[in-house]
XYZ file of C-alpha atoms in Angstrom:
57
model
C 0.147 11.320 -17.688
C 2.751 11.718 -15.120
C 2.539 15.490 -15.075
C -1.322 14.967 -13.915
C -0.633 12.678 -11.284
C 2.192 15.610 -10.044
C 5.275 13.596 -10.862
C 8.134 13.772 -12.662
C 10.005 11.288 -14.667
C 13.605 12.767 -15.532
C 14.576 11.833 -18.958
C 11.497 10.668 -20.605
C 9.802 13.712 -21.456
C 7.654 13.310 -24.295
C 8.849 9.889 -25.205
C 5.912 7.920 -24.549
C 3.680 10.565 -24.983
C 2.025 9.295 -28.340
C 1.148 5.470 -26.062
C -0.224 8.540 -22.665
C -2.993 10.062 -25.350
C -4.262 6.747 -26.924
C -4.729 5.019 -23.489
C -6.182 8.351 -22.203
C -8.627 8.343 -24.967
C -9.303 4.749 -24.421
C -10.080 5.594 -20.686
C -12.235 7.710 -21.621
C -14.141 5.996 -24.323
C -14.785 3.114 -21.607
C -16.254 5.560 -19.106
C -18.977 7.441 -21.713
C -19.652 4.103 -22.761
C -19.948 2.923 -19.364
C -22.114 5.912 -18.158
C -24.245 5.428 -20.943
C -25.447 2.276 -20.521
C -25.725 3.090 -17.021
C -28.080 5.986 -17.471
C -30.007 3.404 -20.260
C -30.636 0.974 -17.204
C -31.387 3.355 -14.701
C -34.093 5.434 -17.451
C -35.337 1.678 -17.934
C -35.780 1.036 -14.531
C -37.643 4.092 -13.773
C -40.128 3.258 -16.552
C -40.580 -0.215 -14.603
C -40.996 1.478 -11.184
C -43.679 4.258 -12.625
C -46.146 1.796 -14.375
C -45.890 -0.693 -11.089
C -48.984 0.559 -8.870
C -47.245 -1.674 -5.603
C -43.675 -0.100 -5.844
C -44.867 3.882 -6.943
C -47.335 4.061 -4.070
């Protein structure tokens, strides 16, 4: 994790390494699941908008 933020940590190398790829897969599980409900809401409201003869016009 340090390397991709462009630092260095002398003397640590590799030691917390195993913790850096479970919180980065974490992080990354929240996002997708994030986005996805995010792209549920905004499919949902474009359904809303498209039978709603006031808002489409």
């Amino acid at each position: 994790m340090e390397t991709r933020m462009g630092r260095e940590v002398a003397g640590v190398e590799g030691l917390y390494s195993h913790v850096a790829l479970a919180v980065e897969q974490e992080i990354a599980d929240s996002l997708q699941s994030r986005w996805l409900r995010f792209a549920a809401s905004e499919r949902a409201l474009e359904g809303a908008i498209s039978h709603c003869p006031t808002i489409r016009s």
